[in-house]
Coordinates of C-alpha atoms in Angstrom, one line a residue:
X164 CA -60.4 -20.7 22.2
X165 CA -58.7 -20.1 19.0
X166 CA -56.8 -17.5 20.5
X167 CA -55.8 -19.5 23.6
X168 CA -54.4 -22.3 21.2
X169 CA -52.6 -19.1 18.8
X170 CA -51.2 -17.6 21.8
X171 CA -49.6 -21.4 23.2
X172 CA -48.2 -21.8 19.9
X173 CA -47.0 -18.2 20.1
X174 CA -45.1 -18.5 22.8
X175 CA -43.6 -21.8 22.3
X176 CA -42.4 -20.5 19.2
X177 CA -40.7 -17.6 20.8
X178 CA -39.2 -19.7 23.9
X179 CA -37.6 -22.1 21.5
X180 CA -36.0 -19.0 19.1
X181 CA -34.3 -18.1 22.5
X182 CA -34.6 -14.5 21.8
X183 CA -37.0 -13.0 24.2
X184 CA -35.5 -13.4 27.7
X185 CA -35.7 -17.0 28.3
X186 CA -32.3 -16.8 30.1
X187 CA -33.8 -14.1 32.6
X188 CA -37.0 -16.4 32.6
X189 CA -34.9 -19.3 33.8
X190 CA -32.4 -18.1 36.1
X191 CA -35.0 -16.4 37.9
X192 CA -37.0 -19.6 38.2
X193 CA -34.3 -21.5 39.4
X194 CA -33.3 -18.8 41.9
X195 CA -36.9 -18.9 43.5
X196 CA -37.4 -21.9 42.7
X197 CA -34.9 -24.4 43.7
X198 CA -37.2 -27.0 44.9
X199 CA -38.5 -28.2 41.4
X200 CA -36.8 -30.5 39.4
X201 CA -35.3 -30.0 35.9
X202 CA -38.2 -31.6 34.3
X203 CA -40.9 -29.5 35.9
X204 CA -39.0 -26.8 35.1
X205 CA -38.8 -27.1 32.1
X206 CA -42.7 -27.2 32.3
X207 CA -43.2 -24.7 34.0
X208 CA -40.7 -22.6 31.5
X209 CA -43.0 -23.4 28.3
X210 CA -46.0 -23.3 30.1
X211 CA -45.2 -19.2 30.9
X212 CA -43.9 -18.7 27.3
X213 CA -47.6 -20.2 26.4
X214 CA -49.0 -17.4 28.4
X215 CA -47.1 -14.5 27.4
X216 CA -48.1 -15.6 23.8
X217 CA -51.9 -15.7 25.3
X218 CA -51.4 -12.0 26.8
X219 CA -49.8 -10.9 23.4
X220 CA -53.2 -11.7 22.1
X221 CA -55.1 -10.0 24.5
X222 CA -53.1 -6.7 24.2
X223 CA -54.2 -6.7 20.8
X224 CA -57.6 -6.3 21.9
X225 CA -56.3 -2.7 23.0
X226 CA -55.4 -1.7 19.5
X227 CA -58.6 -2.2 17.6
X228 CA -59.9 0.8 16.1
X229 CA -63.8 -0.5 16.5
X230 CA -65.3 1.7 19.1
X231 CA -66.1 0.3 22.2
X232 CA -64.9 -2.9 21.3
X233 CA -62.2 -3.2 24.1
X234 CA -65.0 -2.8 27.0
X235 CA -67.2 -5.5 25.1
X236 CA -63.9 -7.9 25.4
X237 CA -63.3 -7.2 28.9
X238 CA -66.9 -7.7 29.9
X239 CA -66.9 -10.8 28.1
X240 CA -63.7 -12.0 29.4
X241 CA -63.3 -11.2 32.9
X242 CA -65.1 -12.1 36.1
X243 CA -64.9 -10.3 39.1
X244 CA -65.0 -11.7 42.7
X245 CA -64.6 -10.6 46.4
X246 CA -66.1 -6.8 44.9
X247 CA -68.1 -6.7 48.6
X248 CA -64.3 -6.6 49.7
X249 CA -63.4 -3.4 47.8
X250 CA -67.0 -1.9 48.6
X251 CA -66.4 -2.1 52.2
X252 CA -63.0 -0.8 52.4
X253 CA -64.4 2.0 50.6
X254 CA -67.1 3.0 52.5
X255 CA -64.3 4.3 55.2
X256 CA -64.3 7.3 53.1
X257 CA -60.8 7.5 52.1
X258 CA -60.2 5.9 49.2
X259 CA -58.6 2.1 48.7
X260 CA -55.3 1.6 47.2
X261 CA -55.3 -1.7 45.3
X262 CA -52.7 -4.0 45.8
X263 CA -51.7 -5.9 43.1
X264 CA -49.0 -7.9 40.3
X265 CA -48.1 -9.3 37.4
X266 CA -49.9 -12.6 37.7
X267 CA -52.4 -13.1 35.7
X268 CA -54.0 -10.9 32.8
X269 CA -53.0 -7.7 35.0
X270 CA -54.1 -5.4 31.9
X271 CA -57.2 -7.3 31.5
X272 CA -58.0 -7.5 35.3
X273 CA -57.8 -3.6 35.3
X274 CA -60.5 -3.5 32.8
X275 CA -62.8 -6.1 34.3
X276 CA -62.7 -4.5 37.8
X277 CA -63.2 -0.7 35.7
X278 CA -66.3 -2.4 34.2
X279 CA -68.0 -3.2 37.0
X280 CA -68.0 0.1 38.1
X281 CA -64.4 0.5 40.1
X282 CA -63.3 4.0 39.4
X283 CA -59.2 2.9 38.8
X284 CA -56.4 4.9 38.7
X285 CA -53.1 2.8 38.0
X286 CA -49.8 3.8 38.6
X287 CA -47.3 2.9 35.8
X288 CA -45.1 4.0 32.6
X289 CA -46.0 6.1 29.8
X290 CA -45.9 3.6 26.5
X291 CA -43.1 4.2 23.5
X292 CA -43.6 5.3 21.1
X293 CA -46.7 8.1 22.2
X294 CA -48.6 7.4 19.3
X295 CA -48.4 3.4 21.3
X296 CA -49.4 5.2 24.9
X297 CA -52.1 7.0 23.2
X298 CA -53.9 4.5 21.9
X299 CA -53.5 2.9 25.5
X300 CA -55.1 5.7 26.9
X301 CA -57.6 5.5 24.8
X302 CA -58.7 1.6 25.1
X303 CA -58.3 2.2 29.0
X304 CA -60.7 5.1 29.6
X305 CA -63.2 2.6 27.7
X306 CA -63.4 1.0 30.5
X307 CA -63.2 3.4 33.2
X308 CA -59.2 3.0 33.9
X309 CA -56.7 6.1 34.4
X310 CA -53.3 6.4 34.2
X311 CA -51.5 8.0 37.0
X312 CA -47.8 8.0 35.4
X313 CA -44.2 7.8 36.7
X314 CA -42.3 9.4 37.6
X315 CA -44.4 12.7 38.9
X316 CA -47.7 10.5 39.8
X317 CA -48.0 11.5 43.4
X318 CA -50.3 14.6 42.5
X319 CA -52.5 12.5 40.2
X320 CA -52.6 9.6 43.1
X321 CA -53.8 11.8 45.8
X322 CA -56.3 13.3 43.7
X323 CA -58.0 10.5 42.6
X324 CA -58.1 9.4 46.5
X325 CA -59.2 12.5 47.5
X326 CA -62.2 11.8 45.3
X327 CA -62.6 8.7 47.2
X328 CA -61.7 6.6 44.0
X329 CA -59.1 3.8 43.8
X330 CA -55.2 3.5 43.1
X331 CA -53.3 0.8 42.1
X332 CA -50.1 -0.5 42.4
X333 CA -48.0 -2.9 40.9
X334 CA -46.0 -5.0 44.2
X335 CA -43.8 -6.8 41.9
X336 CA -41.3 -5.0 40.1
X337 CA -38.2 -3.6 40.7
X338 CA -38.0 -0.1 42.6
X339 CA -34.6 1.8 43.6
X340 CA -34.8 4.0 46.3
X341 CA -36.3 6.8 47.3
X342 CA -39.5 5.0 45.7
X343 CA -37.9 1.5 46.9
X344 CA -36.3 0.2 49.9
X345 CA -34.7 -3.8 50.3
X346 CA -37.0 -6.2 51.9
X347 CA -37.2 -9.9 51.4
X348 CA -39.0 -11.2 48.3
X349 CA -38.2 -15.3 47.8
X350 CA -35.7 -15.3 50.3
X351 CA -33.5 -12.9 49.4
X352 CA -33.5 -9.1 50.2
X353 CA -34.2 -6.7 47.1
X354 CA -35.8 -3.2 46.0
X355 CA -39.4 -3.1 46.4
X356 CA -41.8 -0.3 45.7
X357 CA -42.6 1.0 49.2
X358 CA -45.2 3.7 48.3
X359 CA -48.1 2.3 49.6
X360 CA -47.6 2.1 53.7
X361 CA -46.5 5.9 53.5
X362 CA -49.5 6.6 51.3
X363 CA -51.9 4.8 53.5
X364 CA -51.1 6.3 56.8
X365 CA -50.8 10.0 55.1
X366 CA -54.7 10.0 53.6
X367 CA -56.4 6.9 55.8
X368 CA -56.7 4.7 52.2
X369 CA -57.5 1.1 52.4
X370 CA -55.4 -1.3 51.2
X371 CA -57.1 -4.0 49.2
X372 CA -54.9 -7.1 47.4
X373 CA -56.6 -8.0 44.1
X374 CA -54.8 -10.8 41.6
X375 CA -56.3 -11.9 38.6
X376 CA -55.8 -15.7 37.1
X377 CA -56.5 -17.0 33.6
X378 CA -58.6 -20.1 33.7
X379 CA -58.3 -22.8 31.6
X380 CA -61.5 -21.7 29.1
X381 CA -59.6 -18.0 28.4
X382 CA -61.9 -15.8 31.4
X383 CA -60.1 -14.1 33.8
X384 CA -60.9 -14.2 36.9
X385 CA -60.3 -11.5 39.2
X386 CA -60.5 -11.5 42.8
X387 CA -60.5 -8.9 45.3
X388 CA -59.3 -10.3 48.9
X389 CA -60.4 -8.6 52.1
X390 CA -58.6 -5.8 53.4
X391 CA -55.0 -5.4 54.6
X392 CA -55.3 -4.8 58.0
X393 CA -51.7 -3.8 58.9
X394 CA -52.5 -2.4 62.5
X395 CA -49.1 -1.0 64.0
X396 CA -46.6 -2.2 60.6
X397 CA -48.4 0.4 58.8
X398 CA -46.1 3.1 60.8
X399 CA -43.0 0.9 59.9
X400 CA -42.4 1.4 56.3
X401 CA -39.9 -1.8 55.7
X402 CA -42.1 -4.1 58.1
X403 CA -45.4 -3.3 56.5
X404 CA -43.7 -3.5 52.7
X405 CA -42.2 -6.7 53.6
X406 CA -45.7 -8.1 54.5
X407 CA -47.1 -6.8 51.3
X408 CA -44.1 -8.2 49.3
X409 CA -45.0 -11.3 51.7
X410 CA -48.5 -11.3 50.0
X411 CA -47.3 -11.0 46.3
X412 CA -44.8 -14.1 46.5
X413 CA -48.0 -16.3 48.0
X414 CA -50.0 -15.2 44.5
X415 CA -46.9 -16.4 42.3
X416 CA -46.0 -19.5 44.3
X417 CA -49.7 -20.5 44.0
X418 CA -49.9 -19.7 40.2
X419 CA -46.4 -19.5 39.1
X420 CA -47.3 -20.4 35.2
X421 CA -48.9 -16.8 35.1
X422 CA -46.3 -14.3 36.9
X423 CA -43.9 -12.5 35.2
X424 CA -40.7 -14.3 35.2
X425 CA -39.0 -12.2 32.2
X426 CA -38.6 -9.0 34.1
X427 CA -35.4 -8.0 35.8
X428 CA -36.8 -8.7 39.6
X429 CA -33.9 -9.5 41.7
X430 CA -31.1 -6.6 40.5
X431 CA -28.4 -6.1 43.0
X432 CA -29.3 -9.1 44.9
X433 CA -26.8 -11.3 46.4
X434 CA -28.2 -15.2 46.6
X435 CA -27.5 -17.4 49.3
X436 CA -24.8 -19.9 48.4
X437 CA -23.2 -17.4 45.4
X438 CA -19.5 -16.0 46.1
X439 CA -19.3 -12.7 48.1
X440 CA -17.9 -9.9 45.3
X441 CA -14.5 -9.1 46.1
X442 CA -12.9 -5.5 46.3
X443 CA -13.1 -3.7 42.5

């Protein structure tokens, strides 16, 4: 509790110094989100500052030099549900690719599901500086996690599926092609990662969605949906993309205090109602 009330104060203190991406934060709410008024906007801005000042706090967990301590969090923390989803998906025999986002604890919700015995490989960054990625490594193997980095994953990816294991990917960030395509995300068309359809149909892998949600007493609660039955899409890269991108904007429009509003989603996107660029 005390670090639920440190991490709201946190972040209201850093929303009102106006320094970290609050004009990102807001144009991109008011983008997707014509349909609130200024008032509940302006709620729902503080509201995610108060939760990126909560997941500032968690991420410190990952830094402390007490062995084991980061698994101890997580188990106390998180709470898994829907795992019979993940189960049965796996016992095809190929692997599951999870589908997942920023909403959420995401760093937390890896480690809850690598508690409970899911063997996780993520796909995502290396960490600056290395000393900072190191300890990362570190904190996330406590719990089960791999790292599967980009760019150059693919080897590491169809390993760990090979080994019937599980792969996750982040559905909500921006991704320039080849690893991107456009499709529509909140109306408007933009890169999204499109890695997993091609992925799936090449090595028979499941795809799972999973999305995590703090509740109001700090636990996160993770929850693993049934599988993604894509049927024919799968074959059509942009069709089958644009239903998982379909998926990822339900989880933010249902818990839009806890998505990532300060990342640079919608680059190169041109809004309904804006003026058409005219010749350089």
């Amino acid at each position: 509790e005390a670090e639920l009330h440190l991490g709201c104060c946190l972040g209201r203190l850093i929303l009102r110094s106006g320094l970290f991406r609050k004009g990102i934060v807001e144009e991109n709410m008011r983008r997707c989100l014509p349909e609130l008024s200024e008032d509940k906007r302006r709620d729902l801005l503080e509201r995610n500052f108060e939760h990126y000042g909560v997941v500032f706090f968690e991420y410190l967990h990952l830094l402390s030099p007490i062995e084991g301590h980061y698994r101890e969090y997580a188990k106390r923390l998180t709470r898994v549900e829907g795992l019979e989803h993940w189960r049965r998906a796996g016992e095809k025999g190929n692997g599951v690719i999870i589908l997942t986002c920023h909403v959420g604890a995401w760093e937390l919700a890896a480690a809850g599901a690598g508690v409970v015995g899911v063997p996780l490989t993520f796909v995502t960054r290396r960490a600056k500086p290395p000393w900072f990625n190191h300890i990362l490594e570190s904190a996330r193997l406590s719990v089960g996690g791999r790292a599967a980095y980009h760019p150059g994953s693919m080897p590491a990816i169809l390993r760990a599926l090979r080994r019937k294991e599980t792969v996750g990917f982040m559905m909500d960030q921006y991704a320039r092609p080849p690893m991107g395509m456009k499709v529509r995300f909140f109306g408007v068309q933009v890169d999204t990662l499109a890695a997993i359809a091609p992925l799936a149909l090449r090595t028979g892998a499941a795809i799972v969605p999973a999305v995590s949600r703090r509740q109001n007493d700090g636990t996160v609660h993770i929850h693993f949906e049934p599988e993604l039955e894509l049927g024919p899409l799968l074959s059509d890269t942009e069709k089958a993309t644009e239903a998982m991108a379909a998926v990822v904007e339900g989880w933010v429009r249902e818990n839009p205090v806890q998505w990532l509003w300060l990342h640079r989603r919608f680059k190169n996107v041109h809004w309904p109602g804006d003026p058409v660029p005219g010749p350089a």
